[in-house]
mmCIF file of C-alpha atoms and ligand atoms in Angstrom:
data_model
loop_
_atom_site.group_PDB
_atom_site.id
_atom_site.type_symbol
_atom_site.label_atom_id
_atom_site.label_comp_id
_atom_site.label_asym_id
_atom_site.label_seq_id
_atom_site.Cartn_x
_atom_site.Cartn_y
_atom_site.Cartn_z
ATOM 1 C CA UNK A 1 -74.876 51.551 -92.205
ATOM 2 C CA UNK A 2 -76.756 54.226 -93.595
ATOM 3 C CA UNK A 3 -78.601 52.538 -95.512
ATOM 4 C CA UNK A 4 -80.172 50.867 -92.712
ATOM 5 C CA UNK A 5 -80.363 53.954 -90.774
ATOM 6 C CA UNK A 6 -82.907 55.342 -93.840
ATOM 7 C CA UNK A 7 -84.910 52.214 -93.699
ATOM 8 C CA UNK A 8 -85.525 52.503 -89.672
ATOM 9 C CA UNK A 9 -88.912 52.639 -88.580
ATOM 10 C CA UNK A 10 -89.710 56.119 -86.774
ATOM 11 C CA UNK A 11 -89.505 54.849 -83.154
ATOM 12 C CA UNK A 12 -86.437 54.001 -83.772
ATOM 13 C CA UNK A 13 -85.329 57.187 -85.873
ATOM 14 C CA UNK A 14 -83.487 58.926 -83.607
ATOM 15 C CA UNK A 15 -83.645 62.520 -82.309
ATOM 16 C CA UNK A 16 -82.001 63.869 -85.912
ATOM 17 C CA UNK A 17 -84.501 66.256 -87.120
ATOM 18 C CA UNK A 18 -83.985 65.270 -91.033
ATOM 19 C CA UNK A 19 -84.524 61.931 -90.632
ATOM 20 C CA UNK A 20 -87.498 62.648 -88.488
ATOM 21 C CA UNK A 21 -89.310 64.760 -90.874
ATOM 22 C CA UNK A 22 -88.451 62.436 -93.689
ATOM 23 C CA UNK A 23 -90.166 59.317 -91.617
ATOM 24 C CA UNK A 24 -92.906 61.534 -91.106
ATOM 25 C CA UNK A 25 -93.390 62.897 -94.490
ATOM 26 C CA UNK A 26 -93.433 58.830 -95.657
ATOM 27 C CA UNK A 27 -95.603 58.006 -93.498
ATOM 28 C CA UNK A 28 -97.956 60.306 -94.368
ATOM 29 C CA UNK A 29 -97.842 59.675 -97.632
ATOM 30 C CA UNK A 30 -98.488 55.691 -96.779
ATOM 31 C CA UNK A 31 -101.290 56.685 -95.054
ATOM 32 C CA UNK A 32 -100.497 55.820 -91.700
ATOM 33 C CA UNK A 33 -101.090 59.509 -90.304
ATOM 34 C CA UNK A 34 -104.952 59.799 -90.384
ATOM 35 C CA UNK A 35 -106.631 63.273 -89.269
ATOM 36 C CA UNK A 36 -106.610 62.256 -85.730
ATOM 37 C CA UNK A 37 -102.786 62.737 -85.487
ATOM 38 C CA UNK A 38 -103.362 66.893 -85.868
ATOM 39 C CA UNK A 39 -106.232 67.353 -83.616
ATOM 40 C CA UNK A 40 -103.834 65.233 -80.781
ATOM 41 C CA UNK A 41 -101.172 67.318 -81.137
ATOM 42 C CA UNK A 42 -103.347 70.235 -81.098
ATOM 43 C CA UNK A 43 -104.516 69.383 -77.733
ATOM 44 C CA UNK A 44 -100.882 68.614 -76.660
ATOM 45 C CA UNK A 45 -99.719 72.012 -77.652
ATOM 46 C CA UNK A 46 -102.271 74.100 -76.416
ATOM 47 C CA UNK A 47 -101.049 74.055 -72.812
ATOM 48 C CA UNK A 48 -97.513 73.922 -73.702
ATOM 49 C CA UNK A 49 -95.985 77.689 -74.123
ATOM 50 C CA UNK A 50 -96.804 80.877 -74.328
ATOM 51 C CA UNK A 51 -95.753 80.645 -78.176
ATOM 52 C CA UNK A 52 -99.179 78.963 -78.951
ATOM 53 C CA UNK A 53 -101.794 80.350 -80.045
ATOM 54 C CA UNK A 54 -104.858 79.954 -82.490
ATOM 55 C CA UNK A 55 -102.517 80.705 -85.630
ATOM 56 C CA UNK A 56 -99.554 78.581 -84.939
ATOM 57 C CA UNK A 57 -101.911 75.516 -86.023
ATOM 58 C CA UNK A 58 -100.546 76.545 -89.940
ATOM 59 C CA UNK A 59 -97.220 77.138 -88.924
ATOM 60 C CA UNK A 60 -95.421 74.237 -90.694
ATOM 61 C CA UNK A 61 -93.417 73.339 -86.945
ATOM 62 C CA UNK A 62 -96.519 72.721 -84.771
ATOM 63 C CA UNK A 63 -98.104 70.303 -88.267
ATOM 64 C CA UNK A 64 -94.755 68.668 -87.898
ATOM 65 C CA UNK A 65 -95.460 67.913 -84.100
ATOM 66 C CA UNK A 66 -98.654 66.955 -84.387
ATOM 67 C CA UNK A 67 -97.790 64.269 -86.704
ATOM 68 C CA UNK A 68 -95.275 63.289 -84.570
ATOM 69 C CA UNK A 69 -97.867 62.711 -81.708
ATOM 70 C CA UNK A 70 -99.776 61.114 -83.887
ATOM 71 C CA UNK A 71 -97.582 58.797 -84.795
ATOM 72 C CA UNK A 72 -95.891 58.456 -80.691
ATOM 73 C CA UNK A 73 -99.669 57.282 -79.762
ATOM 74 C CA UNK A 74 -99.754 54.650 -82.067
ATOM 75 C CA UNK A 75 -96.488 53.322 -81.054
ATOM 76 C CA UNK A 76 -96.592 49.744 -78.147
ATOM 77 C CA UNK A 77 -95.238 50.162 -75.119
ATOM 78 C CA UNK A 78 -92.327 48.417 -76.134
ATOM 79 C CA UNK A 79 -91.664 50.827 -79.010
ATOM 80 C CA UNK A 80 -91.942 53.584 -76.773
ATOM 81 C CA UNK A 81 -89.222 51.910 -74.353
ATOM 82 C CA UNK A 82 -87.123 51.590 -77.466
ATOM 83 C CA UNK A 83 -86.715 55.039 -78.465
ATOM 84 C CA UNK A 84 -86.689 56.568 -75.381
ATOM 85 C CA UNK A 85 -83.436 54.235 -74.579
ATOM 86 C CA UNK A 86 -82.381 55.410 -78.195
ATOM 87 C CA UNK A 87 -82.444 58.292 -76.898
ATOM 88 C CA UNK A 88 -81.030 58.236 -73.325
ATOM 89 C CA UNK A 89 -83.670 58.872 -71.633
ATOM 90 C CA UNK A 90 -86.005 57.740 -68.296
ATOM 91 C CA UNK A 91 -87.700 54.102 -69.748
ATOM 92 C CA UNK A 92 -89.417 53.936 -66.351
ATOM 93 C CA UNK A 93 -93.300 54.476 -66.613
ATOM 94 C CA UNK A 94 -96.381 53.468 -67.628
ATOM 95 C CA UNK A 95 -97.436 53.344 -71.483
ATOM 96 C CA UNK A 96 -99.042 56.887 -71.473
ATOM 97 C CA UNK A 97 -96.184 58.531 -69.308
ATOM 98 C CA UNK A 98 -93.922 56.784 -71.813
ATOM 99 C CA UNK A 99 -95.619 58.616 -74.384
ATOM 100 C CA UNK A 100 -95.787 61.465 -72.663
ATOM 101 C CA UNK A 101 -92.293 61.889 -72.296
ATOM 102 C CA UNK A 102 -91.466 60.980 -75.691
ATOM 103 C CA UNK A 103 -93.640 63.733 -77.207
ATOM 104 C CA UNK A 104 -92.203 66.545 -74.778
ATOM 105 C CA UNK A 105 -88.665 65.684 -76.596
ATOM 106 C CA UNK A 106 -90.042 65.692 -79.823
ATOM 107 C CA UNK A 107 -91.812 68.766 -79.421
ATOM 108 C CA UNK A 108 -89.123 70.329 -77.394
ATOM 109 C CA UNK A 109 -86.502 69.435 -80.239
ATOM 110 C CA UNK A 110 -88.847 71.268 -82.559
ATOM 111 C CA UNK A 111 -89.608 73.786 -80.978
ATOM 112 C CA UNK A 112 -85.959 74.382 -80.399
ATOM 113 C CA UNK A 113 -86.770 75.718 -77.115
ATOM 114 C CA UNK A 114 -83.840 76.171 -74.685
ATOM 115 C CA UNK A 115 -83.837 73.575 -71.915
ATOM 116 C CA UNK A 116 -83.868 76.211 -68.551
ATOM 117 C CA UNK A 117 -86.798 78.741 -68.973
ATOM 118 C CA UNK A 118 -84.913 82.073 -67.692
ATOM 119 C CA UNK A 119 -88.038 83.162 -66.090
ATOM 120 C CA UNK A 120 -88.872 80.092 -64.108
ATOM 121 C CA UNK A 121 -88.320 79.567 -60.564
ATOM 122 C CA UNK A 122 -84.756 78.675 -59.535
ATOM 123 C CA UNK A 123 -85.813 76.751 -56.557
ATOM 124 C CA UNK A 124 -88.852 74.925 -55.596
ATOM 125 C CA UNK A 125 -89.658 73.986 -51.491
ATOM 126 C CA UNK A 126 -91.706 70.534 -50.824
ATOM 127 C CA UNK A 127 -93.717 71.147 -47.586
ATOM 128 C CA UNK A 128 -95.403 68.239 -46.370
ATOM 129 C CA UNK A 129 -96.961 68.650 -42.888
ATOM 130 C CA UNK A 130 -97.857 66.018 -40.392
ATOM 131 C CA UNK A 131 -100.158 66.976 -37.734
ATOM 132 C CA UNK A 132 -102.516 65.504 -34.864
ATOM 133 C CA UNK A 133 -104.775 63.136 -35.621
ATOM 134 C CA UNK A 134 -107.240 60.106 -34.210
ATOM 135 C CA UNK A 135 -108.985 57.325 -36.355
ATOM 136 C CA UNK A 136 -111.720 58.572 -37.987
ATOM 137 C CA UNK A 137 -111.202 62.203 -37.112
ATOM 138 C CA UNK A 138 -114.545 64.462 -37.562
ATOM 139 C CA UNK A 139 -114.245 66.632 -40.178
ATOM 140 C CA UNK A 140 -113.892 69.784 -37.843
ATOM 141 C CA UNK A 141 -110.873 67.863 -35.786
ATOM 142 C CA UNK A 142 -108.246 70.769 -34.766
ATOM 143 C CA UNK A 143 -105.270 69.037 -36.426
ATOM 144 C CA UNK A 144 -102.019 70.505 -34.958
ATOM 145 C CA UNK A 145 -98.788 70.323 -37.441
ATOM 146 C CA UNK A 146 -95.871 67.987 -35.336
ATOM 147 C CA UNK A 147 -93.665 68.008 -38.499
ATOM 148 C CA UNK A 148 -92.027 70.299 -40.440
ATOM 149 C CA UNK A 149 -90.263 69.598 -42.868
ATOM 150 C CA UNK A 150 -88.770 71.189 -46.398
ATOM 151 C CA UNK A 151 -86.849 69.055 -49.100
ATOM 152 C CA UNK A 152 -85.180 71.735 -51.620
ATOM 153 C CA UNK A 153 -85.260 71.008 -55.440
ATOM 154 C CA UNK A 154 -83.085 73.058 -57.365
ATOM 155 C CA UNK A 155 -84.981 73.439 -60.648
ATOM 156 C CA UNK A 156 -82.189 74.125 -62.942
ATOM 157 C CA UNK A 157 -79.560 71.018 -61.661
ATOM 158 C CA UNK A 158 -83.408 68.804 -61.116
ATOM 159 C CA UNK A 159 -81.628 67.586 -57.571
ATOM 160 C CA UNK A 160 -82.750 67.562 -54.113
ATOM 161 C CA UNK A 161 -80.171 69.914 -52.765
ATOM 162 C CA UNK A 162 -80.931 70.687 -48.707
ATOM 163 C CA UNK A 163 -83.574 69.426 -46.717
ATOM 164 C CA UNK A 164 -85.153 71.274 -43.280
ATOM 165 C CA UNK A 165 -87.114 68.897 -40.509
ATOM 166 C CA UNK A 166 -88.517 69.678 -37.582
ATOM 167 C CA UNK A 167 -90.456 68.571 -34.979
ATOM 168 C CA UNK A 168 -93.464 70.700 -32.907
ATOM 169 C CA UNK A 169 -94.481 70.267 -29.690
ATOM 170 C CA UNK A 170 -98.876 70.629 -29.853
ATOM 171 C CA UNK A 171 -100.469 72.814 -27.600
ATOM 172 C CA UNK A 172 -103.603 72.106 -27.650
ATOM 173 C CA UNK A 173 -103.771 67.979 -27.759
ATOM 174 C CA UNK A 174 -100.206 67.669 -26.292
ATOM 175 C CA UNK A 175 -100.589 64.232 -25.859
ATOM 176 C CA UNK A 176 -100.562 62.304 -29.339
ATOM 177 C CA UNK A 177 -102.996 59.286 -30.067
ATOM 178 C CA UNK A 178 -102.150 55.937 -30.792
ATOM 179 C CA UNK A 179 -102.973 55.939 -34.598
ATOM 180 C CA UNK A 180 -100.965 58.960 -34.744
ATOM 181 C CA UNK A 181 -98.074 57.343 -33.635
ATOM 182 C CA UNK A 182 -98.189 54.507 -35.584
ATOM 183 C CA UNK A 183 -99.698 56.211 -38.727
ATOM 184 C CA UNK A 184 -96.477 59.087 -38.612
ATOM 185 C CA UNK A 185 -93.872 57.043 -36.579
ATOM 186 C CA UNK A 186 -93.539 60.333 -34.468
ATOM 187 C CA UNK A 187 -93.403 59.242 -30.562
ATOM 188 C CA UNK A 188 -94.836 61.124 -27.398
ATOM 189 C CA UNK A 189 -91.143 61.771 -26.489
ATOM 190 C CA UNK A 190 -90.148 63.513 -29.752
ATOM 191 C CA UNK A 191 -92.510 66.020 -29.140
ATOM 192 C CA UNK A 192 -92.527 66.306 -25.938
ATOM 193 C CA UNK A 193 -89.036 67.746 -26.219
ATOM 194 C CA UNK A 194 -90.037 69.475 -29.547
ATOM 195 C CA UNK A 195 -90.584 73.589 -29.675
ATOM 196 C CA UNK A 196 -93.555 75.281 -30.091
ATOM 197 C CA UNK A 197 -94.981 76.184 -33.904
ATOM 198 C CA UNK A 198 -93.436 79.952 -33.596
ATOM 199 C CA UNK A 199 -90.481 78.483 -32.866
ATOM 200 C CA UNK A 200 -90.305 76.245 -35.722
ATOM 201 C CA UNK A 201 -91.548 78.269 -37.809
ATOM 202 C CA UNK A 202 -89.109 80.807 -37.017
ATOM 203 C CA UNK A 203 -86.203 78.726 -37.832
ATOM 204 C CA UNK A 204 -87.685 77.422 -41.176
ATOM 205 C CA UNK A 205 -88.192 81.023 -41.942
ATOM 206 C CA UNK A 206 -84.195 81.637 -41.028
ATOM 207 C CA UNK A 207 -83.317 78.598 -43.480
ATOM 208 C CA UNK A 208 -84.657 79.666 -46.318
ATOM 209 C CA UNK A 209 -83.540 83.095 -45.638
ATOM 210 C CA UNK A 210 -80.200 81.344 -45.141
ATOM 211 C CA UNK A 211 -80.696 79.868 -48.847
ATOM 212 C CA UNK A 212 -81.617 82.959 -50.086
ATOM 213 C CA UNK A 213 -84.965 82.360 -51.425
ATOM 214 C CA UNK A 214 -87.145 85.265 -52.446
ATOM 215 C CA UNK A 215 -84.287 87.426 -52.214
ATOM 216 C CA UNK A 216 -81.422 85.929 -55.047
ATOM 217 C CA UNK A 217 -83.200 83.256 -56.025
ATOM 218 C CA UNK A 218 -86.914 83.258 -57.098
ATOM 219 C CA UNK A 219 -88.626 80.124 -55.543
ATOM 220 C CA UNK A 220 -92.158 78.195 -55.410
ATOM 221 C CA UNK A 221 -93.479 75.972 -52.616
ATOM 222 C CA UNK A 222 -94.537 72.679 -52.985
ATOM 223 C CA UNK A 223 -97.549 70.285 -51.826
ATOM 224 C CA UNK A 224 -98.958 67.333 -52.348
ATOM 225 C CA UNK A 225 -102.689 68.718 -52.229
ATOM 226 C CA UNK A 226 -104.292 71.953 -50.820
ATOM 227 C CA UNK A 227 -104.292 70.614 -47.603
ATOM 228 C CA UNK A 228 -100.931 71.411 -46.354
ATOM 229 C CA UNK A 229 -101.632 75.204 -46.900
ATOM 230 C CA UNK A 230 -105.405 75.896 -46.815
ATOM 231 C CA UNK A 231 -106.000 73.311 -43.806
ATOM 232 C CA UNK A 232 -102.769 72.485 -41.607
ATOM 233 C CA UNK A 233 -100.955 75.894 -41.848
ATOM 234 C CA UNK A 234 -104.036 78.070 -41.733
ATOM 235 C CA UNK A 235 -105.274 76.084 -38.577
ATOM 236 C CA UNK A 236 -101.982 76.176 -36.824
ATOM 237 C CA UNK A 237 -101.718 80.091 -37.380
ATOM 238 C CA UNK A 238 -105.110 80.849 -35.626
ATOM 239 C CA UNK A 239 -104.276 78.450 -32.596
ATOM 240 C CA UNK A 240 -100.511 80.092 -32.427
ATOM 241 C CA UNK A 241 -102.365 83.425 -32.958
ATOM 242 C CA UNK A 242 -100.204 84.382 -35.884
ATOM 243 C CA UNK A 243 -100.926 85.533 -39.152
ATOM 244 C CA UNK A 244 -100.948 83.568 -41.993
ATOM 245 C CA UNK A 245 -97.204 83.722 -43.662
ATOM 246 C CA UNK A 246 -97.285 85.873 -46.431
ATOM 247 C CA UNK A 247 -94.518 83.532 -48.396
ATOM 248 C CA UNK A 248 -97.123 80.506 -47.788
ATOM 249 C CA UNK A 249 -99.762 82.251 -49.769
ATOM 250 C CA UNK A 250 -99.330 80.477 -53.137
ATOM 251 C CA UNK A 251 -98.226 77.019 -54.118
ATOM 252 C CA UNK A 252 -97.598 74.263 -56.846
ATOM 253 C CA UNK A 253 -100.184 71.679 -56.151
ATOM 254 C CA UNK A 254 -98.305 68.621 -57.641
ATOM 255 C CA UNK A 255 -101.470 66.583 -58.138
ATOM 256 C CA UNK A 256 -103.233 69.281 -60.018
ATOM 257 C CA UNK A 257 -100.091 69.624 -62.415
ATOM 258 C CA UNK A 258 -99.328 65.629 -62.541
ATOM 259 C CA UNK A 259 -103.124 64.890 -63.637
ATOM 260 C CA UNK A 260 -103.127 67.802 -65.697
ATOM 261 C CA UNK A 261 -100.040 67.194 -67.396
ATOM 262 C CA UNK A 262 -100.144 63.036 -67.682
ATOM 263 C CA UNK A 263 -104.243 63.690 -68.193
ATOM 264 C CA UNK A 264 -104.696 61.435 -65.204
ATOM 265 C CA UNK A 265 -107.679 61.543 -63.441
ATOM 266 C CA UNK A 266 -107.930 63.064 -60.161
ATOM 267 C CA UNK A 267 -108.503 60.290 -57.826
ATOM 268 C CA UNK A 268 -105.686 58.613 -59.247
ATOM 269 C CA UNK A 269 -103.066 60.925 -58.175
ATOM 270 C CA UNK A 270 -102.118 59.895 -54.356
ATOM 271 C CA UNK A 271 -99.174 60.162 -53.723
ATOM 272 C CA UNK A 272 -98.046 56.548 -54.002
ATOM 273 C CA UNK A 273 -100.252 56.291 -57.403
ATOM 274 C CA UNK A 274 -98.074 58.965 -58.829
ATOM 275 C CA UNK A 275 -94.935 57.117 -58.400
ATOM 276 C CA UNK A 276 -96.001 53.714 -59.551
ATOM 277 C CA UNK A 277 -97.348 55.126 -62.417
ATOM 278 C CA UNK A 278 -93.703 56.750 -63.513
ATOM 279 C CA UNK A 279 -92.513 53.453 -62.394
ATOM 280 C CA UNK A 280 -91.054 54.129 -58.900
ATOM 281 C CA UNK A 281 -91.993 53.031 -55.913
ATOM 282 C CA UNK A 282 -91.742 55.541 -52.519
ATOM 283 C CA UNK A 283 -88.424 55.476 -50.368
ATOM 284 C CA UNK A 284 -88.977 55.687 -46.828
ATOM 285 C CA UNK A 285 -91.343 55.555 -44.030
ATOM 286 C CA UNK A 286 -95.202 56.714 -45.317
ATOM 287 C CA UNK A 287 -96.540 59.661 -43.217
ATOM 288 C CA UNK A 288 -92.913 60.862 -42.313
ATOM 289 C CA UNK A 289 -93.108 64.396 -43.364
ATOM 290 C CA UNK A 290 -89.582 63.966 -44.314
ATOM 291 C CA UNK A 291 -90.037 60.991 -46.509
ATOM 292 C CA UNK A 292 -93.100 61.978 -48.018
ATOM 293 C CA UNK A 293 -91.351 65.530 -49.043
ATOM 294 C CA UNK A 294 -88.297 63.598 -50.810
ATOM 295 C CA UNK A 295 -90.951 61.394 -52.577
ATOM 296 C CA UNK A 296 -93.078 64.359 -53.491
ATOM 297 C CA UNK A 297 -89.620 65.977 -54.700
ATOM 298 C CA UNK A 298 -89.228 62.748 -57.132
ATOM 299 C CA UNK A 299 -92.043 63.195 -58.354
ATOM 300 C CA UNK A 300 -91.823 66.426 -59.013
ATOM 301 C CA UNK A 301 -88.187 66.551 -60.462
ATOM 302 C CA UNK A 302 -88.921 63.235 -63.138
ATOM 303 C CA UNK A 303 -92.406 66.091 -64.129
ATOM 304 C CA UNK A 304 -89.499 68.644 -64.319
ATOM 305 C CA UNK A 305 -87.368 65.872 -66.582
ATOM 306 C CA UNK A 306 -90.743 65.201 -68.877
ATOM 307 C CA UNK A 307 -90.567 69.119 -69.619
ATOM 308 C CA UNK A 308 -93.494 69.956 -67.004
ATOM 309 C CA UNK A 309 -93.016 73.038 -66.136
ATOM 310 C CA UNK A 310 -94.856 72.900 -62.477
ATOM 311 C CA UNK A 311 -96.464 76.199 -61.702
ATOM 312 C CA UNK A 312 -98.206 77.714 -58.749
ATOM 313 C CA UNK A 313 -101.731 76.604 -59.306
ATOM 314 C CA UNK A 314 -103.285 77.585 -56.089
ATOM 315 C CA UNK A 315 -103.293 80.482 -53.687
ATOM 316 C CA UNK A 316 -105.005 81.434 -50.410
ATOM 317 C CA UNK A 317 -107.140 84.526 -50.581
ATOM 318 C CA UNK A 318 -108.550 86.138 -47.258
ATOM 319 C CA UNK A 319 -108.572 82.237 -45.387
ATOM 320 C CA UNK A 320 -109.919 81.036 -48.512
ATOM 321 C CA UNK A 321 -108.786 78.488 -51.027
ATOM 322 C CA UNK A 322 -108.929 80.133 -54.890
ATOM 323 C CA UNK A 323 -107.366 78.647 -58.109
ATOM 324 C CA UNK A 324 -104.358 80.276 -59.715
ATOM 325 C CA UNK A 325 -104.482 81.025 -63.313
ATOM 326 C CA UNK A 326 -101.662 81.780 -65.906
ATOM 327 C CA UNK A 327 -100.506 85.375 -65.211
ATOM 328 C CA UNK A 328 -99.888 84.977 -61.690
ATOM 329 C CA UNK A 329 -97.715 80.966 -62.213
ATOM 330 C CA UNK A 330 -94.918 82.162 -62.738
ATOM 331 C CA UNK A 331 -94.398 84.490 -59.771
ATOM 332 C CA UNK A 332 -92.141 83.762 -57.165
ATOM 333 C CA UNK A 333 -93.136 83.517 -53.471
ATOM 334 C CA UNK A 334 -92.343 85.969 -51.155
ATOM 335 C CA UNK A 335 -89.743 86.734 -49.362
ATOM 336 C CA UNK A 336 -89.780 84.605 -45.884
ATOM 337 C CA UNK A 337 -90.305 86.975 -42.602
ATOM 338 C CA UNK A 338 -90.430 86.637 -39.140
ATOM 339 C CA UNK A 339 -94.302 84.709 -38.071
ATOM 340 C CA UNK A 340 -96.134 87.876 -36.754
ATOM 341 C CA UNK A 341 -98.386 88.223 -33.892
ATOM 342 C CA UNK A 342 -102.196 88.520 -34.882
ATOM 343 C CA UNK A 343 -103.222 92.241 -33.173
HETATM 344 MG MG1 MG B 401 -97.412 63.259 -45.213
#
């Protein structure tokens, strides 16, 4: 038995650290770990904690990592499957999420980081709007929000654990097109009978008060995009006449994070792209706000699992749309008031 645990290849090795660094150290004296292997891990690490810097490149750990990436990227899709059932975890993916995922566990188990980050948020919000719209819109179409809805992740359990939806009534367009029906599934008569955005707004607000976000619990919102924030919300403020809310200001863009973090290109990372490539496919009706939250949240909880650790990547600024960087990422949003009036 342990005898043929020595002679298993390294995608099949386990999670044991020993045996690891004993594959490792044979296969680099075989040969089989050429230079590449450092400068990949190297790239992997740079983005990963606050622990790296120039100088951890000698530090014997992050060597030992970047062989181990080395060796993960050489591995077949099969391989990858392998080991990851080895070792219990998600086999669901394609090759270079595989891979992805893989390395995160390695690292992580070398790193000998603990699993919950004490400083991260405890919460994170999924808003995604639907609002007005007509086929072929013009770019400066006054889109009204109809839906509101927020799915809840709780970041330490990684599980959907309350979700808010509402519907608005427009005011300027009350009556909604045909391709807006049929694109969001939301009828004439559900918003017709729907309250006003200050309304809804004010009872989202009382929700997540209600959850304690901001206040007990630090929290992040959500989006698929920057348009949720810097288009629908903004617009909807200025024809409610109310300011901006200040606990809308800054938000995780998931497709920023997901092509950062899977090094996906940018028009690849729609939505329904995302999920096929972690190998799921959406639940629900497309362009229900509800739906599309809880299949934003999936997303967002199986980055979570593959030791992303999401972070607010953009902010409004003064109406306008700005990039977060690190020192602000890890702040929580702010507390939710009341919508105020615009003086
Ligand atoms: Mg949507």
């Amino acid at each position: 038995m342990e005898e043929q645990k020595e002679n298993r290849p390294l995608h099949k090795a386990g999670c044991e650290e020993e045996e690891l660094c004993r594959t490792l150290k044979n296969l680099e004296l075989s040969g089989r770990v050429k230079e590449r292997s450092l400068s990949d891990g190297q790239e992997d690490l740079g983005n990963y904690s606050a622990k790296s810097s120039a100088s951890d490149f000698s530090d014997p750990v992050y060597k030992e990592i970047a062989f181990t990436n080395g060796c993960v990227n050489r591995m077949s899709k099969d391989e990858l499957k392998a080991t990851l059932t080895e070792l219990k975890l998600d086999t669901r993916g394609v090759k270079d999420i595989l891979s992805k995922r893989l390395k995160n566990y390695y690292k992580k188990q070398k790193l000998k980081e603990p699993s919950c980050n004490k400083n991260y948020y405890d919460y994170i919000c999924v808003i995604d709007f639907e609002a007005t719209c007509e086929e072929g819109n013009a770019p400066d179409y006054i889109h009204e929000i109809i839906e509101f809805p927020i799915v809840l992740i709780n970041a330490r359990t990684m599980e959907i654990e309350d979700t808010f939806q509402q519907y608005v009534k427009p005011e300027i367009k009350p009556k909604l097109s045909e391709f807006c029906i049929n694109l969001t599934g939301i009828t004439q008569e559900v918003v017709d009978k729907a309250d006003p955005f200050v309304v809804v707004l004010q009872s989202a607000v009382d929700w997540m008060r209600q959850k304690e976000l901001g206040t007990k619990f630090k929290y992040a919102i959500l989006t698929d995009g920057s348009w949720d924030m810097s288009k629908f919300l903004n617009m909807q403020c200025h024809i409610s006449c109310l300011k901006y809310p200040r606990f809308a200001k800054k938000w995780i863009n998931i497709r920023k994070s997901y092509g950062n973090f899977y090094k996906v290109p940018r028009n690849q990372t729609k939505l329904t792209m995302m999920l096929e490539k972690l190998g799921m496919s959406y639940d629900g009706r497309l362009h229900c706000g509800l739906d599309d939250s809880k299949n934003i949240a999936r997303i967002a909880i199986r980055m979570l699992q593959d030791g992303c650790e999401l972070r607010v990547n953009e902010r409004m600024n003064a109406g306008q749309l700005m990039t977060v960087s690190g020192s602000m990422a890890f702040e929580g949003a702010a507390i939710p008031h009341n919508p105020q009036r615009k003086k």
